CSV table of C-alpha atoms in Angstrom, one decimal:
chain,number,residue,atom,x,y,z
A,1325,UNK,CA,-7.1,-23.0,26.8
A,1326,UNK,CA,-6.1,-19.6,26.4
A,1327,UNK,CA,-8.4,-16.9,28.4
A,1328,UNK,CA,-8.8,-13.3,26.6
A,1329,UNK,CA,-10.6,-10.4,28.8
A,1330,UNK,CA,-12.3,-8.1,26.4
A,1331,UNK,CA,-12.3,-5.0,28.6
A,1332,UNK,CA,-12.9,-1.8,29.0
A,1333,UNK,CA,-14.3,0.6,32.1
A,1334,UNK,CA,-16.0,3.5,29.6
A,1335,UNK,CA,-19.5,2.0,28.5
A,1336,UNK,CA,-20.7,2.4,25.0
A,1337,UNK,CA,-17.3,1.3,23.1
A,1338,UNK,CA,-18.3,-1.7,21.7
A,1339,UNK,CA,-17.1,-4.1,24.1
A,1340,UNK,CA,-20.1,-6.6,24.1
A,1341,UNK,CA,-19.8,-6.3,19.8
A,1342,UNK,CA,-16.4,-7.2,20.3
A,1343,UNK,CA,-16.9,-10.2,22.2
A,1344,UNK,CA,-19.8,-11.8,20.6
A,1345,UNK,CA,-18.5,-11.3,16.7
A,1346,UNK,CA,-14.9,-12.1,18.0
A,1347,UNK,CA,-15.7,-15.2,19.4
A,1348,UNK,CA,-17.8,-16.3,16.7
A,1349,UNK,CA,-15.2,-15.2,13.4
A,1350,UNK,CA,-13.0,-17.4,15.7
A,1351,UNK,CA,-15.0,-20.3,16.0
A,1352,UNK,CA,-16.3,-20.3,12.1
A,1353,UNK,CA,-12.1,-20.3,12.0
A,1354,UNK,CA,-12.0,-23.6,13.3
A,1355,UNK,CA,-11.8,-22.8,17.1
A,1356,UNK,CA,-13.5,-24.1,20.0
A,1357,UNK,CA,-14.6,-21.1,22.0
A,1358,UNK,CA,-16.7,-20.3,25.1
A,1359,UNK,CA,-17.8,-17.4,25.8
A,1360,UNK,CA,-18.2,-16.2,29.5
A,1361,UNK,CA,-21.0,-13.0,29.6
A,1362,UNK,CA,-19.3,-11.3,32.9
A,1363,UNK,CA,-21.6,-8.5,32.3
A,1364,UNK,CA,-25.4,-8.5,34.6
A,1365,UNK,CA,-26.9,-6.5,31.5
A,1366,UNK,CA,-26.6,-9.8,29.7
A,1367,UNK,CA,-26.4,-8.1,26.4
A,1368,UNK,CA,-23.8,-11.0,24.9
A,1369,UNK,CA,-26.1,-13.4,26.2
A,1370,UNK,CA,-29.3,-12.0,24.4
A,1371,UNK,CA,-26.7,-11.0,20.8
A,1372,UNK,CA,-26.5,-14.8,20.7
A,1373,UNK,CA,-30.4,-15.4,21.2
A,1374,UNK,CA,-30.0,-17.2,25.0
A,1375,UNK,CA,-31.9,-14.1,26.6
A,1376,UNK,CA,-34.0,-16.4,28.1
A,1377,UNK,CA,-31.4,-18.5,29.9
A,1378,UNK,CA,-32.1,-18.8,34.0
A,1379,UNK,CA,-29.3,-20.2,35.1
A,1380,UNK,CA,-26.2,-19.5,34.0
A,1381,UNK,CA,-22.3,-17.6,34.8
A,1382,UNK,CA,-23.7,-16.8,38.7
A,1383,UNK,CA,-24.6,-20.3,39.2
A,1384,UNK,CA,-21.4,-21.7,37.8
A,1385,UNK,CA,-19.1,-19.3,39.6
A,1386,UNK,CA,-20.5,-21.5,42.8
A,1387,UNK,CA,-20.0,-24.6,41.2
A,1388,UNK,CA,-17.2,-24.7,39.5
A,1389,UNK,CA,-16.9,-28.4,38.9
A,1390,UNK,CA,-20.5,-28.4,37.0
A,1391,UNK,CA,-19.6,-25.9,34.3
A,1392,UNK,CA,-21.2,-27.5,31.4
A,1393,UNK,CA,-24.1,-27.9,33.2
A,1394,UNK,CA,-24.7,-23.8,33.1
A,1395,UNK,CA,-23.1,-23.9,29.2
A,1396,UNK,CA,-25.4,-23.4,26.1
A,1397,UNK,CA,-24.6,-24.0,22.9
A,1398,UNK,CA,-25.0,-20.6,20.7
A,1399,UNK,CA,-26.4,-20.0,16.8
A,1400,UNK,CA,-22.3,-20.2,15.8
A,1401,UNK,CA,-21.0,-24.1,15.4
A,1402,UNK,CA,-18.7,-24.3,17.6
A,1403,UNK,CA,-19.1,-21.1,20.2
A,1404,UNK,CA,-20.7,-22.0,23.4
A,1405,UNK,CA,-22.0,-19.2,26.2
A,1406,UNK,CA,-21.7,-19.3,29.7
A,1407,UNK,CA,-24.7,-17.1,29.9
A,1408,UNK,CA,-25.5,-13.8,32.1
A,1409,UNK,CA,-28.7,-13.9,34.3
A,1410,UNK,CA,-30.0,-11.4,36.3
A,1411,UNK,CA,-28.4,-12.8,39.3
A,1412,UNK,CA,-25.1,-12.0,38.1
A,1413,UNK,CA,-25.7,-8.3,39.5
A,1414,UNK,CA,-25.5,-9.7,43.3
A,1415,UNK,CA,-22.0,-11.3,42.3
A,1416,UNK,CA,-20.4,-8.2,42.6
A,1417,UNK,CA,-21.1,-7.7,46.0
A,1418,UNK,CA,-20.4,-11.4,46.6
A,1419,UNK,CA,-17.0,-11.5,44.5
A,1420,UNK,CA,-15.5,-8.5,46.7
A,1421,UNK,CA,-13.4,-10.3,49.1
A,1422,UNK,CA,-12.6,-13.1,46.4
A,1423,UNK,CA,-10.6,-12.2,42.8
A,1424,UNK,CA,-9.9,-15.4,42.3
A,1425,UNK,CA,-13.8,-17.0,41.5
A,1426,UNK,CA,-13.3,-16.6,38.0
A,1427,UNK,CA,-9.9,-17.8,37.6
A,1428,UNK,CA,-11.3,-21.1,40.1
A,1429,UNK,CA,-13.9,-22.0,37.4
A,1430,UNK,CA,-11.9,-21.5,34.7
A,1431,UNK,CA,-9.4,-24.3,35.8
A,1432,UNK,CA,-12.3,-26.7,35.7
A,1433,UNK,CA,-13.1,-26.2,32.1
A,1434,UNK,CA,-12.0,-28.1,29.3
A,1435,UNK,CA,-12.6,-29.1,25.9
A,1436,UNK,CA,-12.2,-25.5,24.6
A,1437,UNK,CA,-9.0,-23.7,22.8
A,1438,UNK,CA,-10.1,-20.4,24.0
A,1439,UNK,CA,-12.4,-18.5,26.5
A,1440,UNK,CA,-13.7,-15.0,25.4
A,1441,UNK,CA,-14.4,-12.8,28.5
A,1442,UNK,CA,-17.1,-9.8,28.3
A,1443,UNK,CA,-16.7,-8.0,31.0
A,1444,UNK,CA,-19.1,-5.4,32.7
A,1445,UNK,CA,-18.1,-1.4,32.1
A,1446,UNK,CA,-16.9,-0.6,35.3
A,1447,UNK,CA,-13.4,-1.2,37.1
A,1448,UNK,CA,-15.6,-3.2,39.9
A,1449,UNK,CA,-14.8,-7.3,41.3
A,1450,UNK,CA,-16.7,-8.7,38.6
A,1451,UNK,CA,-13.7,-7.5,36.0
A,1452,UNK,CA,-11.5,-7.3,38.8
A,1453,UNK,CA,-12.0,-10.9,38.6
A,1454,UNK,CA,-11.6,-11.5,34.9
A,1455,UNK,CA,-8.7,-9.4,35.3
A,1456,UNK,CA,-7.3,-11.9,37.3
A,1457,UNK,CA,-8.2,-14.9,35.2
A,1458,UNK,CA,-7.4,-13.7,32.0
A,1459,UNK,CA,-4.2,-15.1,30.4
A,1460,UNK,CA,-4.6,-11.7,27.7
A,1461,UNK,CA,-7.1,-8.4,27.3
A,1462,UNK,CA,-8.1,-7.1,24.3
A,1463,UNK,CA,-9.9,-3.6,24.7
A,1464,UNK,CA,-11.8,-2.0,22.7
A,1465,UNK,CA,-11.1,1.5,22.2
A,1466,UNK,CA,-13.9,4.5,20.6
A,1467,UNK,CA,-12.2,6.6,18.4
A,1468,UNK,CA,-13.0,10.0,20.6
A,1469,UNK,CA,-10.4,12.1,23.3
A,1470,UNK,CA,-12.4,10.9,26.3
A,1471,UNK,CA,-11.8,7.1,25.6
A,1472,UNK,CA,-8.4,8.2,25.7
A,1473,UNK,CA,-8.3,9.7,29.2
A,1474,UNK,CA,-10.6,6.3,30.0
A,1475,UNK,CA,-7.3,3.8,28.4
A,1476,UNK,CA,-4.8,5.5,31.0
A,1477,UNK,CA,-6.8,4.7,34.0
A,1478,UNK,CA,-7.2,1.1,32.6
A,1479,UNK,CA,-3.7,0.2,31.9
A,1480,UNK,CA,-2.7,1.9,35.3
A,1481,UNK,CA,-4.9,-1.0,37.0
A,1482,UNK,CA,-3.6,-3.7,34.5
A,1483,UNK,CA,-0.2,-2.8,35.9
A,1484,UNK,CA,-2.0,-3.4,39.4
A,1485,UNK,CA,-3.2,-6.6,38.7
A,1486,UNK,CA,0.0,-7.7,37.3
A,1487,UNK,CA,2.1,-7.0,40.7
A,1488,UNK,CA,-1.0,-8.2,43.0
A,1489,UNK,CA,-3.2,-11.1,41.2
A,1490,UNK,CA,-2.1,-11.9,38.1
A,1491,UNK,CA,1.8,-11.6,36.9
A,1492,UNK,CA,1.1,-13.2,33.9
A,1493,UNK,CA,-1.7,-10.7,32.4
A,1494,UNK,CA,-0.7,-9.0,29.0
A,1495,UNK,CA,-2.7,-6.8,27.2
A,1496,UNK,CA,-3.0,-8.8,23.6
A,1497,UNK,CA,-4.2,-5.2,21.5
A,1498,UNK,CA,-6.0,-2.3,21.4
A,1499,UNK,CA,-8.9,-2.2,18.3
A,1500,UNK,CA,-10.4,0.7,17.6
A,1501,UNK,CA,-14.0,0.5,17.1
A,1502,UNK,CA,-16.9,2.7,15.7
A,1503,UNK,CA,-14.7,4.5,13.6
A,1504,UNK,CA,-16.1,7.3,11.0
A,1505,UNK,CA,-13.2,7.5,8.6
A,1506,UNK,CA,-15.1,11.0,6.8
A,1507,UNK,CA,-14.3,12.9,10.6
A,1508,UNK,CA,-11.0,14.4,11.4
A,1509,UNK,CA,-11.4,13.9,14.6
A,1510,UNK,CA,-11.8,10.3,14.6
A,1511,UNK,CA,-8.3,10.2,11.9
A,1512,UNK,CA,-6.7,12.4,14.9
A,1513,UNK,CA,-7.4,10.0,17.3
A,1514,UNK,CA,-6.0,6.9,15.3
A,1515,UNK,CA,-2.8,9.0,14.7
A,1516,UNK,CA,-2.7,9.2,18.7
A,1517,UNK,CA,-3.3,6.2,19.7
A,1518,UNK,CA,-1.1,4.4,17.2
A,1519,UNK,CA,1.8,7.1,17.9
A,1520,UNK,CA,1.4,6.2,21.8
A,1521,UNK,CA,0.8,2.1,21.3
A,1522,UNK,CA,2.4,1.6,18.5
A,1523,UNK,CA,2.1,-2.3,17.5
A,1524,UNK,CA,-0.2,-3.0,20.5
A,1525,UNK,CA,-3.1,-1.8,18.1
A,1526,UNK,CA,-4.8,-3.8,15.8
A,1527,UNK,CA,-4.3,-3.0,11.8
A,1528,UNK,CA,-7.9,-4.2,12.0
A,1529,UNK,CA,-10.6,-1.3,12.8
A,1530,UNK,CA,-14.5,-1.4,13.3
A,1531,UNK,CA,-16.3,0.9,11.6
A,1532,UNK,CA,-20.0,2.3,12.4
A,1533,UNK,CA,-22.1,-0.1,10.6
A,1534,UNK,CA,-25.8,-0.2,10.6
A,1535,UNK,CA,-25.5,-3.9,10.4
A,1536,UNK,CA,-23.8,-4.2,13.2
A,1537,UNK,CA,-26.2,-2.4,15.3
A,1538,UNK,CA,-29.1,-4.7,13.5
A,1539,UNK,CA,-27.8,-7.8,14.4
A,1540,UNK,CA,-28.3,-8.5,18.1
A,1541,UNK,CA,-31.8,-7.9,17.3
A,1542,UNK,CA,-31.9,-10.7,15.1
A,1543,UNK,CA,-30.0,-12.3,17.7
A,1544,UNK,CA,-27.2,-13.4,15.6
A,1545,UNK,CA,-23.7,-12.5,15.2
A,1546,UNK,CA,-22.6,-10.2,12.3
A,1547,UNK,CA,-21.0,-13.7,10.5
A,1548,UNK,CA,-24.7,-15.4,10.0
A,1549,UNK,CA,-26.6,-12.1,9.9
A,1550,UNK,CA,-24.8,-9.6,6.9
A,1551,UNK,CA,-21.4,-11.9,6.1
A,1552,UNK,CA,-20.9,-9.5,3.1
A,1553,UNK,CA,-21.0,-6.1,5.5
A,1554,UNK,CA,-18.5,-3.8,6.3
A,1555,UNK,CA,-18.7,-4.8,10.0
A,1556,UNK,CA,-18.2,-8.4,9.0
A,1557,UNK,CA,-15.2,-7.9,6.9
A,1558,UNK,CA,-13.4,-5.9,10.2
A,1559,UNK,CA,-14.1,-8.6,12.2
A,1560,UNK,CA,-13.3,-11.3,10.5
A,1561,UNK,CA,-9.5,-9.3,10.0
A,1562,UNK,CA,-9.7,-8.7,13.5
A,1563,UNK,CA,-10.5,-12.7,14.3
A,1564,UNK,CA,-7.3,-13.4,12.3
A,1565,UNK,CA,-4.6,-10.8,13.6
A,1566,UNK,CA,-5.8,-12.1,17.3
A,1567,UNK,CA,-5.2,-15.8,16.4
A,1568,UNK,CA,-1.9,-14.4,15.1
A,1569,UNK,CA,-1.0,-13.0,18.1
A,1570,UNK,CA,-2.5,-15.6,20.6
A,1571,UNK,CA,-0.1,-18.3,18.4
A,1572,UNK,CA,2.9,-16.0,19.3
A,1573,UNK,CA,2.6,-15.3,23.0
């Protein structure tokens, strides 16, 4: 089973987006995919329409052995979701002294060719800990200068992780997400980024879509909810240049 973190620190860059239509263009591929919600705001969780789960990820974490036991089956044939519960915010105090929770329940799951990470915004233990699970990170990257500044600090503690916890961590791409093509600024930025990271970034890149802001409402990912959109399109290229480069490494 191949484990990819979808991370980023900055908030607000599409992350959870990422994980939950990711996942699911994967599984409609053919896949078998779980997908971990790291993140105590449980937004994954509610996209897929398990807001109401009460146990879930925290409970797991402690019982590693009885993973399937916490696991859900989601609105996408064949994507299951370790779901996020409220008590997930207490992990982070609980995970300090120990990086290696995630990585411990992990190695007890089977069944699946690949596990799909959301991970909180912060740089705290919880990703700290899929950081040191994760076999490869995807991060999603907003098309604006700050998110920039934000990328440095990230890959800086990649590097960390990759001495201390995890040698075997690679960062799988960059995509850039809620991208206005009509603004110079966000053209200037994909000109940057793709001059600094060269092949690491996606060809594929997510535009604003309205339909992809309507959709966790409806509690369904962009696949099932507008299949013809914009948003849909991206991701489904993005589901197939990830498989691409999963195959590969």
């Amino acid at each position: 089973m191949k484990i990819i973190g979808i991370v980023n620190q900055k908030g607000g860059v599409a992350k959870t987006t990422t994980a939950v239509n990711l996942a699911a263009y994967l599984a409609a591929q053919g896949q078998r995919v779980l997908l971990l919600d790291m993140d105590p705001q449980g937004n994954a969780t509610s996209a897929l329409g398990l807001r109401d789960a009460e146990e879930g990820l925290y409970e797991a974490l402690g019982l590693p052995g009885k993973v399937s036991k916490y696991t859900q089956a989601s609105v996408q044939p064949g994507l299951d979701v370790l779901p996020a519960t409220p008590d997930l915010a207490g992990a982070g105090v609980e995970l300090a002294d120990d990086p290696d929770a995630l990585s411990r329940l992990l190695a007890s799951v089977s069944g699946y060719d690949l596990a799909i990470i959301d991970a909180p915004p912060s740089l705290g233990p919880l990703t700290v800990n899929v950081l040191a699970a994760a076999h490869r990170l995807i991060i999603p990257l907003q098309a604006e200068y700050f998110a920039l500044e934000g990328l440095a600090g990230l890959m800086e503690t990649v590097e960390r992780v990759q001495e201390s916890l995890n040698p075997q961590l690679q960062v799988l791409g960059v995509v850039l997400t809620m991208f206005d093509g009509r603004t110079n600024l966000a053209q200037e930025v994909e000109t940057t980024v793709r001059k600094h990271f060269g092949s690491l970034v996606f060809s594929a890149v997510i535009p604003r879509n309205v339909r992809l802001s309507e959709a966790p409402s409806f509690a369904q990912p962009i696949n099932l909810f507008a299949p013809n959109s914009l948003g849909a399109a991206a991701y489904q290229r993005l589901a197939g240049e990830v498989m691409e480069r999963v195959q590969k490494s």
